[in-house]
């Protein structure tokens, strides 16, 4: 969809280019609905002409500052295109991306993403280089049904594959489908919206070896707890999500506001085995998000945007107790009870603030961003009566500044940013029983605790260069950019991480 929109809009004759390095940023800054989960809010976007972008991306990360189940080196490259378009009473946004990722020196993980709020992962101690590929597609549309009613939809489809070419060889195949229909009522200066959220996802994991060697596989359960086996059983994670969101807002001459609250429940059924799958856990996740966004427009043309937000998250791991049941042909496993052994609660409070001045509707002059977030969480895994328990409180502050220099033929954007994160009043308590402690990967849980609790400083800079040219009798903008970030940690050994990204693209 994004490619079709891109080529259609490129074919339209334009006397001058209206898309620039800052056009989308300005569009989103001026829109209350830019971060809303209601696709019908796309009608409030000031899309008067097409905005299209296509680019090639490359990113390299290197360093020993990372979480336990992440690699020390990562190379990623890909392609992305997206665009906005108005067609009669419709407004559309479409996007497509592909990227390939190579993660080196990664251990204890045989899943695509070990940090997606699912602690029930699979891993082995051999490790190696993990290669992954991802495709993402999205179409969002909004229809102006009447002066009072807007209807919208948002459809996303993602697929990914992963493999490691070293025994034992995990292979991953994952898909995710996401659908959000929505409606917005706009009587006068007031706005009210409602949207639903439906999602299904699955990841299949298979294991194989090319040698006769035997390997240990670790079924992690959270807080470093694991059970080990040498059996190479297939594994599947099947999840469903149901949710809804409610929006209320108003628009004034200078000050406007949109307040949104949303909730979803997600269930992930994790099973082991292929012919007769056995349930390992039923993972439940409940999340509530609340946000209130304010936009203040000054008489001099500058804009202030402030977002206050809160997130409440609860995750429960229901593990079954099973016993063999005799049948006529063979034994089968039967669930006789389930207990919540993994428990996680997390609250996030924060704000995002932006202030921008503009040269015109497609170019910024100066921009300043600031944000802060406080996170409090508690995590437990129960052995009954003992448990591993973690309490983690942390804060993070960010600041960034950018300047655009624009001429008749070229644009330059310079930006710099910094951040600091630190834990406070945090503690980690592991079981004291030596027999239970043998089933806990203490190095893993201690490392990830220190990753979040110890201080971290981040410094970065970015430069973007763009030049308007004529291509096939149409004005386009060619651009390139380079982004560098360095992170310093106060963990033992003072680990660091360097990240460099390069992009080359075209605005049309």
Coordinates of C-alpha atoms in Angstrom, one line a residue:
X1 CA 0.0 0.0 0.0
X2 CA 2.8 2.4 0.9
X3 CA 4.6 1.7 -2.3
X4 CA 1.5 2.2 -4.4
X5 CA 0.8 5.5 -2.7
X6 CA 4.4 6.5 -3.1
X7 CA 4.5 5.9 -6.9
X8 CA 1.0 7.4 -7.4
X9 CA 2.0 10.6 -5.6
X10 CA 5.3 10.8 -7.3
X11 CA 3.5 10.7 -10.7
X12 CA 1.5 13.8 -9.8
X13 CA 2.9 16.9 -11.3
X14 CA 4.0 19.5 -8.7
X15 CA 5.3 22.9 -9.3
X16 CA 7.4 22.8 -6.1
X17 CA 8.3 20.3 -3.5
X18 CA 6.3 20.5 -0.2
X19 CA 8.0 17.7 1.6
X20 CA 11.3 18.3 3.5
X21 CA 13.4 16.9 6.3
X22 CA 11.0 18.5 8.8
X23 CA 7.6 18.2 7.1
X24 CA 6.5 15.1 9.0
X25 CA 7.8 16.3 12.3
X26 CA 5.8 19.6 11.9
X27 CA 2.7 17.6 10.9
X28 CA 2.9 15.5 14.0
X29 CA 3.8 18.4 16.3
X30 CA 0.6 20.2 15.3
X31 CA -1.7 17.1 15.8
X32 CA -3.2 16.1 19.1
X33 CA -4.0 12.6 17.7
X34 CA -0.4 11.9 16.5
X35 CA 0.2 9.3 19.2
X36 CA -3.4 8.1 19.7
X37 CA -4.5 4.5 19.2
X38 CA -7.6 5.7 17.4
X39 CA -7.0 5.6 13.6
X40 CA -10.1 7.9 13.0
X41 CA -7.9 10.7 14.4
X42 CA -6.0 10.7 11.1
X43 CA -8.7 13.0 9.8
X44 CA -7.4 15.8 12.1
X45 CA -3.9 15.6 10.4
X46 CA -3.3 18.6 8.2
X47 CA -2.6 16.6 5.1
X48 CA -3.2 19.0 2.2
X49 CA -0.6 17.4 -0.1
X50 CA 1.2 14.2 -0.3
X51 CA 4.1 13.4 2.0
X52 CA 6.3 10.5 0.9
X53 CA 9.7 9.1 2.0
X54 CA 11.8 6.1 1.0
X55 CA 15.2 5.4 2.6
X56 CA 18.0 2.8 3.1
X57 CA 19.2 2.3 6.7
X58 CA 22.3 0.9 8.3
X59 CA 23.0 0.6 12.0
X60 CA 26.0 -0.8 13.9
X61 CA 26.2 -1.3 17.7
X62 CA 29.3 -2.5 19.6
X63 CA 30.1 -2.7 23.2
X64 CA 29.9 -4.7 26.4
X65 CA 27.0 -2.6 27.9
X66 CA 23.9 -4.7 27.2
X67 CA 21.4 -7.0 28.8
X68 CA 22.4 -10.6 29.6
X69 CA 20.5 -12.2 26.6
X70 CA 21.7 -9.6 24.1
X71 CA 24.8 -9.7 21.9
X72 CA 27.9 -7.6 22.1
X73 CA 27.8 -6.6 18.4
X74 CA 24.9 -5.9 16.1
X75 CA 24.6 -5.0 12.4
X76 CA 21.3 -4.0 10.9
X77 CA 20.4 -2.8 7.5
X78 CA 17.1 -2.4 5.7
X79 CA 14.7 -0.4 3.6
X80 CA 11.7 1.7 4.7
X81 CA 9.1 3.7 2.8
X82 CA 6.0 5.5 4.1
X83 CA 3.7 8.2 3.1
X84 CA 0.6 10.3 3.8
X85 CA -2.1 11.0 1.2
X86 CA -5.5 12.6 1.0
X87 CA -8.0 11.2 -1.5
X88 CA -11.5 12.9 -1.5
X89 CA -13.0 12.3 2.0
X90 CA -10.3 9.8 2.9
X91 CA -6.9 10.3 4.5
X92 CA -4.3 7.5 4.4
X93 CA -1.0 6.5 6.0
X94 CA 0.9 3.6 4.6
X95 CA 4.3 2.1 5.5
X96 CA 6.4 -0.9 4.6
X97 CA 9.8 -1.9 5.9
X98 CA 12.3 -4.7 5.7
X99 CA 15.5 -5.1 7.7
X100 CA 18.1 -7.8 8.3
X101 CA 19.9 -8.1 11.7
X102 CA 23.0 -9.9 12.6
X103 CA 23.7 -10.2 16.4
X104 CA 27.0 -11.6 17.4
X105 CA 28.2 -13.2 20.7
X106 CA 24.7 -13.8 21.9
X107 CA 24.0 -16.6 24.5
X108 CA 21.2 -18.1 26.5
X109 CA 18.5 -17.2 24.0
X110 CA 16.8 -19.2 21.3
X111 CA 13.8 -16.8 20.7
X112 CA 13.5 -13.8 18.5
X113 CA 13.0 -11.3 21.3
X114 CA 13.9 -12.2 24.9
X115 CA 12.7 -8.9 26.3
X116 CA 9.1 -8.5 25.2
X117 CA 7.5 -8.9 28.7
X118 CA 7.5 -12.7 28.3
X119 CA 10.0 -14.1 30.8
X120 CA 9.3 -17.7 29.7
X121 CA 12.1 -18.0 27.1
X122 CA 14.3 -20.8 25.8
X123 CA 18.1 -20.7 25.6
X124 CA 21.3 -22.7 25.5
X125 CA 24.8 -22.0 26.7
X126 CA 26.6 -22.4 23.4
X127 CA 25.6 -19.2 21.7
X128 CA 27.0 -17.7 18.5
X129 CA 25.7 -15.3 15.8
X130 CA 22.0 -14.9 15.4
X131 CA 20.6 -13.8 12.0
X132 CA 17.1 -12.3 11.8
X133 CA 14.9 -10.8 9.1
X134 CA 11.7 -8.8 9.6
X135 CA 9.0 -7.4 7.3
X136 CA 6.5 -4.8 8.6
X137 CA 3.5 -3.5 6.8
X138 CA 0.9 -1.0 8.0
X139 CA -2.2 0.8 6.4
X140 CA -4.1 3.4 8.3
X141 CA -7.2 5.1 6.9
X142 CA -9.8 7.6 8.1
X143 CA -13.1 8.6 6.4
X144 CA -14.9 11.9 6.9
X145 CA -18.4 10.4 7.1
X146 CA -20.0 13.7 8.0
X147 CA -19.2 17.0 9.8
X148 CA -19.6 15.2 13.1
X149 CA -18.3 11.6 12.5
X150 CA -15.0 10.2 11.4
X151 CA -14.4 6.5 10.9
X152 CA -11.0 4.8 10.9
X153 CA -9.0 1.6 10.7
X154 CA -5.4 0.6 11.4
X155 CA -4.0 -2.7 10.1
X156 CA -0.5 -4.0 10.8
X157 CA 1.2 -7.2 9.8
X158 CA 4.6 -8.2 10.9
X159 CA 6.6 -11.3 10.2
X160 CA 10.1 -12.4 11.2
X161 CA 12.5 -15.3 10.9
X162 CA 15.6 -16.1 12.8
X163 CA 18.3 -18.8 12.8
X164 CA 21.8 -19.6 14.2
X165 CA 24.2 -21.6 12.1
X166 CA 25.9 -23.3 14.9
X167 CA 24.9 -26.4 16.9
X168 CA 22.4 -26.4 18.5
X169 CA 20.6 -24.6 15.7
X170 CA 17.4 -22.8 16.7
X171 CA 15.0 -21.6 13.9
X172 CA 12.3 -19.1 14.6
X173 CA 9.2 -18.1 12.6
X174 CA 7.0 -15.3 14.0
X175 CA 3.9 -13.5 12.7
X176 CA 1.7 -10.8 14.2
X177 CA -1.6 -9.3 13.0
X178 CA -3.0 -6.1 14.6
X179 CA -6.3 -4.4 13.9
X180 CA -7.7 -1.2 15.4
X181 CA -11.1 0.1 14.2
X182 CA -12.1 3.5 15.6
X183 CA -14.7 6.3 15.5
X184 CA -14.4 10.0 16.5
X185 CA -17.3 12.4 17.2
X186 CA -16.5 16.1 16.8
X187 CA -19.4 18.4 17.9
X188 CA -18.0 21.9 17.7
X189 CA -14.8 22.4 19.6
X190 CA -15.1 19.1 21.5
X191 CA -14.0 15.6 20.5
X192 CA -14.8 12.1 21.7
X193 CA -13.5 8.9 20.3
X194 CA -13.6 5.1 20.8
X195 CA -11.4 2.4 19.3
X196 CA -11.1 -1.4 19.7
X197 CA -7.8 -3.3 19.6
X198 CA -7.5 -6.9 18.3
X199 CA -4.2 -8.8 17.9
X200 CA -3.0 -12.3 17.3
X201 CA 0.6 -13.4 17.2
X202 CA 2.6 -16.7 17.1
X203 CA 6.2 -17.7 17.3
X204 CA 7.3 -21.3 16.4
X205 CA 10.7 -22.5 17.6
X206 CA 12.5 -25.6 16.3
X207 CA 15.8 -27.0 17.3
X208 CA 18.2 -29.3 15.4
X209 CA 21.9 -30.4 15.3
X210 CA 24.2 -31.5 12.5
X211 CA 26.5 -33.4 14.9
X212 CA 25.9 -36.2 17.4
X213 CA 26.7 -34.0 20.4
X214 CA 24.2 -33.6 23.2
X215 CA 23.3 -30.1 24.4
X216 CA 21.5 -28.7 27.4
X217 CA 18.5 -26.5 26.8
X218 CA 17.2 -24.1 29.5
X219 CA 13.5 -23.3 29.8
X220 CA 13.6 -19.9 31.7
X221 CA 10.6 -18.9 33.8
X222 CA 11.5 -15.4 35.1
X223 CA 13.8 -14.1 37.8
X224 CA 16.5 -16.4 36.4
X225 CA 14.7 -19.6 37.3
X226 CA 15.0 -22.4 34.8
X227 CA 14.5 -26.1 34.2
X228 CA 17.2 -27.9 32.0
X229 CA 16.7 -30.7 29.5
X230 CA 18.6 -32.3 26.6
X231 CA 15.5 -33.0 24.6
X232 CA 15.2 -30.9 21.5
X233 CA 11.4 -30.4 21.6
X234 CA 9.7 -27.8 19.3
X235 CA 8.1 -24.9 21.1
X236 CA 5.3 -22.5 20.2
X237 CA 4.0 -19.2 21.7
X238 CA 0.4 -18.3 20.7
X239 CA -1.0 -15.1 21.9
X240 CA -4.3 -13.1 21.6
X241 CA -5.0 -9.5 22.7
X242 CA -8.2 -7.7 23.3
X243 CA -8.4 -4.1 24.2
X244 CA -10.2 -0.7 23.8
X245 CA -9.5 3.0 24.1
X246 CA -11.5 6.1 24.9
X247 CA -10.5 9.6 24.0
X248 CA -11.9 13.0 25.1
X249 CA -10.6 16.4 24.0
X250 CA -11.3 20.0 23.0
X251 CA -9.8 22.5 20.6
X252 CA -9.3 26.2 21.4
X253 CA -7.9 29.1 19.4
X254 CA -4.5 28.6 21.1
X255 CA -4.8 25.8 23.7
X256 CA -6.0 22.3 22.9
X257 CA -6.1 19.0 24.7
X258 CA -6.7 15.3 24.1
X259 CA -6.9 12.8 27.0
X260 CA -6.9 9.1 26.3
X261 CA -7.2 6.0 28.4
X262 CA -6.8 2.5 27.0
X263 CA -6.7 -1.0 28.4
X264 CA -5.8 -4.5 27.0
X265 CA -5.6 -8.0 28.1
X266 CA -3.2 -10.4 26.4
X267 CA -2.9 -14.1 26.9
X268 CA 0.1 -16.1 25.6
X269 CA -0.2 -19.9 25.6
X270 CA 3.3 -21.5 25.6
X271 CA 3.6 -25.1 24.7
X272 CA 6.4 -27.7 24.2
X273 CA 6.3 -30.6 21.8
X274 CA 4.8 -31.0 18.3
X275 CA 2.8 -34.2 18.1
X276 CA 1.3 -34.0 21.6
X277 CA 2.1 -30.5 22.9
X278 CA 2.3 -29.9 26.6
X279 CA 1.4 -26.5 28.1
X280 CA 4.4 -24.9 29.9
X281 CA 2.5 -21.8 31.1
X282 CA -0.4 -19.5 30.3
X283 CA 1.0 -16.0 30.6
X284 CA -1.5 -13.2 31.2
X285 CA -0.8 -9.5 30.8
X286 CA -3.1 -6.6 31.8
X287 CA -2.1 -3.1 30.9
X288 CA -3.7 0.3 31.4
X289 CA -2.4 3.4 29.6
X290 CA -3.5 7.0 30.3
X291 CA -2.2 10.1 28.6
X292 CA -3.1 13.8 28.3
X293 CA -1.6 15.9 25.5
X294 CA -1.7 19.7 25.4
X295 CA -0.8 21.9 22.5
X296 CA -0.2 25.7 23.0
X297 CA 0.3 27.9 20.0
X298 CA 1.9 31.3 20.6
X299 CA 1.1 34.4 18.7
X300 CA 4.7 34.5 17.3
X301 CA 4.2 31.1 15.6
X302 CA 6.0 28.9 18.0
X303 CA 4.4 25.8 19.5
X304 CA 4.6 24.0 22.9
X305 CA 3.5 20.4 23.2
X306 CA 3.3 18.6 26.5
X307 CA 2.3 15.0 27.1
X308 CA 1.7 13.6 30.6
X309 CA 1.3 9.8 30.8
X310 CA 0.9 6.9 33.1
X311 CA 1.1 3.1 32.5
X312 CA 0.1 0.3 34.8
X313 CA 1.1 -3.2 33.9
X314 CA 0.5 -6.6 35.6
X315 CA 1.8 -10.0 34.3
X316 CA 1.0 -13.4 35.7
X317 CA 2.5 -16.8 34.8
X318 CA 0.0 -19.6 35.4
X319 CA 2.1 -22.8 35.4
X320 CA 0.2 -26.2 35.3
X321 CA 0.7 -29.2 37.5
X322 CA 0.5 -32.3 35.3
X323 CA 0.3 -36.0 35.8
X324 CA 0.3 -39.0 33.4
X325 CA -3.0 -40.4 32.5
X326 CA -3.3 -43.9 31.0
X327 CA -5.3 -44.4 27.8
X328 CA -5.8 -47.5 25.6
X329 CA -2.7 -46.8 23.5
X330 CA -0.3 -44.7 25.6
X331 CA 0.1 -42.3 28.5
X332 CA -1.1 -38.7 28.1
X333 CA -0.4 -35.8 30.3
X334 CA -3.3 -34.2 32.1
X335 CA -3.5 -30.8 33.9
X336 CA -4.8 -31.2 37.4
X337 CA -4.1 -27.7 38.7
X338 CA -2.5 -24.3 37.9
X339 CA -0.7 -21.9 40.1
X340 CA 0.6 -18.4 39.6
X341 CA 4.3 -18.7 40.1
X342 CA 5.5 -15.7 38.2
X343 CA 4.2 -12.2 39.1
X344 CA 5.2 -8.8 37.9
X345 CA 3.8 -5.3 38.5
X346 CA 5.1 -2.1 36.9
X347 CA 4.0 1.5 37.0
X348 CA 5.5 4.3 34.8
X349 CA 4.9 8.0 35.2
X350 CA 6.4 10.6 32.9
X351 CA 6.1 13.6 30.6
X352 CA 7.4 14.6 27.1
X353 CA 7.8 18.3 26.3
X354 CA 8.6 19.9 23.0
X355 CA 9.1 23.6 22.0
X356 CA 9.6 24.6 18.4
X357 CA 9.9 27.7 16.3
X358 CA 9.5 27.6 12.5
X359 CA 10.8 29.2 9.4
X360 CA 7.7 28.2 7.4
X361 CA 5.2 25.3 7.4
X362 CA 7.8 22.8 6.2
X363 CA 11.0 24.0 8.0
X364 CA 11.8 24.3 11.7
X365 CA 14.0 27.0 13.1
X366 CA 14.9 25.8 16.6
X367 CA 13.6 22.8 18.6
X368 CA 14.0 21.8 22.2
X369 CA 12.8 18.5 23.8
X370 CA 12.8 17.3 27.4
X371 CA 11.3 14.3 29.0
X372 CA 11.4 12.4 32.3
X373 CA 10.1 9.1 33.5
X374 CA 9.9 7.3 36.9
X375 CA 9.4 3.6 36.9
X376 CA 8.5 1.4 39.9
X377 CA 8.3 -2.4 39.5
X378 CA 8.2 -5.6 41.6
X379 CA 8.9 -9.1 40.3
X380 CA 8.6 -12.4 42.0
X381 CA 9.0 -16.1 41.2
X382 CA 7.6 -18.4 43.8
X383 CA 9.1 -21.8 44.8
X384 CA 6.5 -22.0 47.7
X385 CA 7.2 -20.9 50.3
X386 CA 10.5 -19.3 49.2
X387 CA 10.7 -16.9 46.3
X388 CA 13.1 -14.8 44.2
X389 CA 12.0 -11.2 44.5
X390 CA 13.2 -8.0 42.9
X391 CA 12.1 -4.4 43.6
X392 CA 13.3 -1.9 41.0
X393 CA 12.8 1.8 41.0
X394 CA 14.5 4.1 38.5
X395 CA 14.2 7.5 36.9
X396 CA 15.4 8.7 33.5
X397 CA 15.7 12.2 32.1
X398 CA 16.3 13.2 28.5
X399 CA 17.1 16.5 26.7
X400 CA 17.7 17.4 23.1
X401 CA 18.2 20.4 20.9
X402 CA 18.1 20.8 17.1
X403 CA 18.6 23.6 14.6
X404 CA 17.6 23.7 10.9
X405 CA 19.5 25.8 8.3
X406 CA 17.5 26.1 5.1
X407 CA 18.5 27.7 1.8
X408 CA 16.8 27.7 -1.6
X409 CA 18.4 24.4 -2.6
X410 CA 19.5 22.6 0.5
X411 CA 18.6 21.9 4.2
X412 CA 20.8 21.0 7.1
X413 CA 19.6 19.8 10.5
X414 CA 22.0 19.6 13.5
X415 CA 20.9 18.0 16.7
X416 CA 22.4 16.9 20.1
X417 CA 20.9 14.9 22.9
X418 CA 21.8 13.6 26.4
X419 CA 20.1 11.3 28.9
X420 CA 20.7 9.9 32.4
X421 CA 19.1 6.9 34.1
X422 CA 19.6 5.7 37.7
X423 CA 18.0 3.3 40.1
X424 CA 17.0 4.1 43.6
X425 CA 15.7 2.1 46.6
X426 CA 16.0 -1.1 44.7
X427 CA 16.8 -4.5 45.9
X428 CA 17.3 -8.1 44.7
X429 CA 16.6 -11.1 47.0
X430 CA 17.3 -14.6 45.9
X431 CA 16.4 -17.8 47.7
X432 CA 18.8 -19.1 50.3
X433 CA 18.1 -22.8 49.9
X434 CA 21.1 -24.2 48.0
X435 CA 18.9 -26.8 46.1
X436 CA 16.6 -24.1 44.9
X437 CA 19.5 -21.7 44.1
X438 CA 20.9 -24.4 41.7
X439 CA 17.8 -23.8 39.5
X440 CA 18.4 -20.1 39.3
X441 CA 20.8 -18.5 36.8
X442 CA 22.2 -16.0 39.3
X443 CA 24.6 -14.3 36.8
X444 CA 21.6 -13.5 34.5
X445 CA 19.3 -12.1 37.1
X446 CA 22.1 -10.1 38.8
X447 CA 23.4 -8.7 35.5
X448 CA 20.0 -7.5 34.3
X449 CA 19.2 -6.0 37.8
X450 CA 22.5 -4.0 37.7
X451 CA 21.8 -3.0 34.1
X452 CA 18.7 -1.1 35.2
X453 CA 19.8 -0.1 38.7
X454 CA 23.3 1.3 38.0
X455 CA 23.7 4.7 36.6
X456 CA 23.8 5.2 32.8
X457 CA 24.8 8.3 30.8
X458 CA 24.0 8.8 27.1
X459 CA 25.4 11.4 24.7
X460 CA 24.6 11.7 21.1
X461 CA 24.5 13.8 18.0
X462 CA 23.0 13.8 14.5
X463 CA 23.4 15.6 11.3
X464 CA 21.1 15.5 8.2
X465 CA 21.9 17.0 4.8
X466 CA 19.3 17.4 2.0
X467 CA 19.3 18.9 -1.4
X468 CA 16.3 19.5 -3.7
X469 CA 16.8 18.3 -7.3
X470 CA 14.6 17.8 -10.4
X471 CA 13.9 14.2 -11.3
X472 CA 11.8 13.3 -14.4
X473 CA 10.4 16.8 -14.4
X474 CA 9.4 16.6 -10.7
X475 CA 10.9 18.2 -7.6
X476 CA 12.3 15.8 -5.0
X477 CA 14.6 16.0 -2.1
X478 CA 17.6 13.7 -1.7
X479 CA 19.0 13.4 1.8
X480 CA 21.5 11.6 4.0
X481 CA 22.0 11.5 7.7
X482 CA 24.4 10.1 10.3
X483 CA 23.5 9.5 14.0
X484 CA 26.0 8.6 16.8
X485 CA 25.2 7.7 20.4
X486 CA 27.5 6.6 23.2
X487 CA 26.4 5.1 26.5
X488 CA 28.5 4.9 29.7
X489 CA 27.5 2.7 32.6
X490 CA 28.4 2.6 36.2
X491 CA 28.1 -1.2 36.3
X492 CA 31.2 -3.3 37.3
X493 CA 33.9 -2.8 34.8
X494 CA 32.4 0.5 33.4
X495 CA 31.0 -1.1 30.3
X496 CA 30.1 1.1 27.3
X497 CA 28.2 0.9 24.0
X498 CA 28.6 2.8 20.8
X499 CA 25.8 3.0 18.2
X500 CA 26.1 4.5 14.7
X501 CA 23.4 4.7 12.1
X502 CA 23.4 6.0 8.5
X503 CA 20.5 6.6 6.2
X504 CA 20.1 7.7 2.6
X505 CA 16.8 8.5 1.2
X506 CA 14.4 10.6 -0.9
X507 CA 11.5 12.9 0.1
X508 CA 8.8 13.3 -2.6

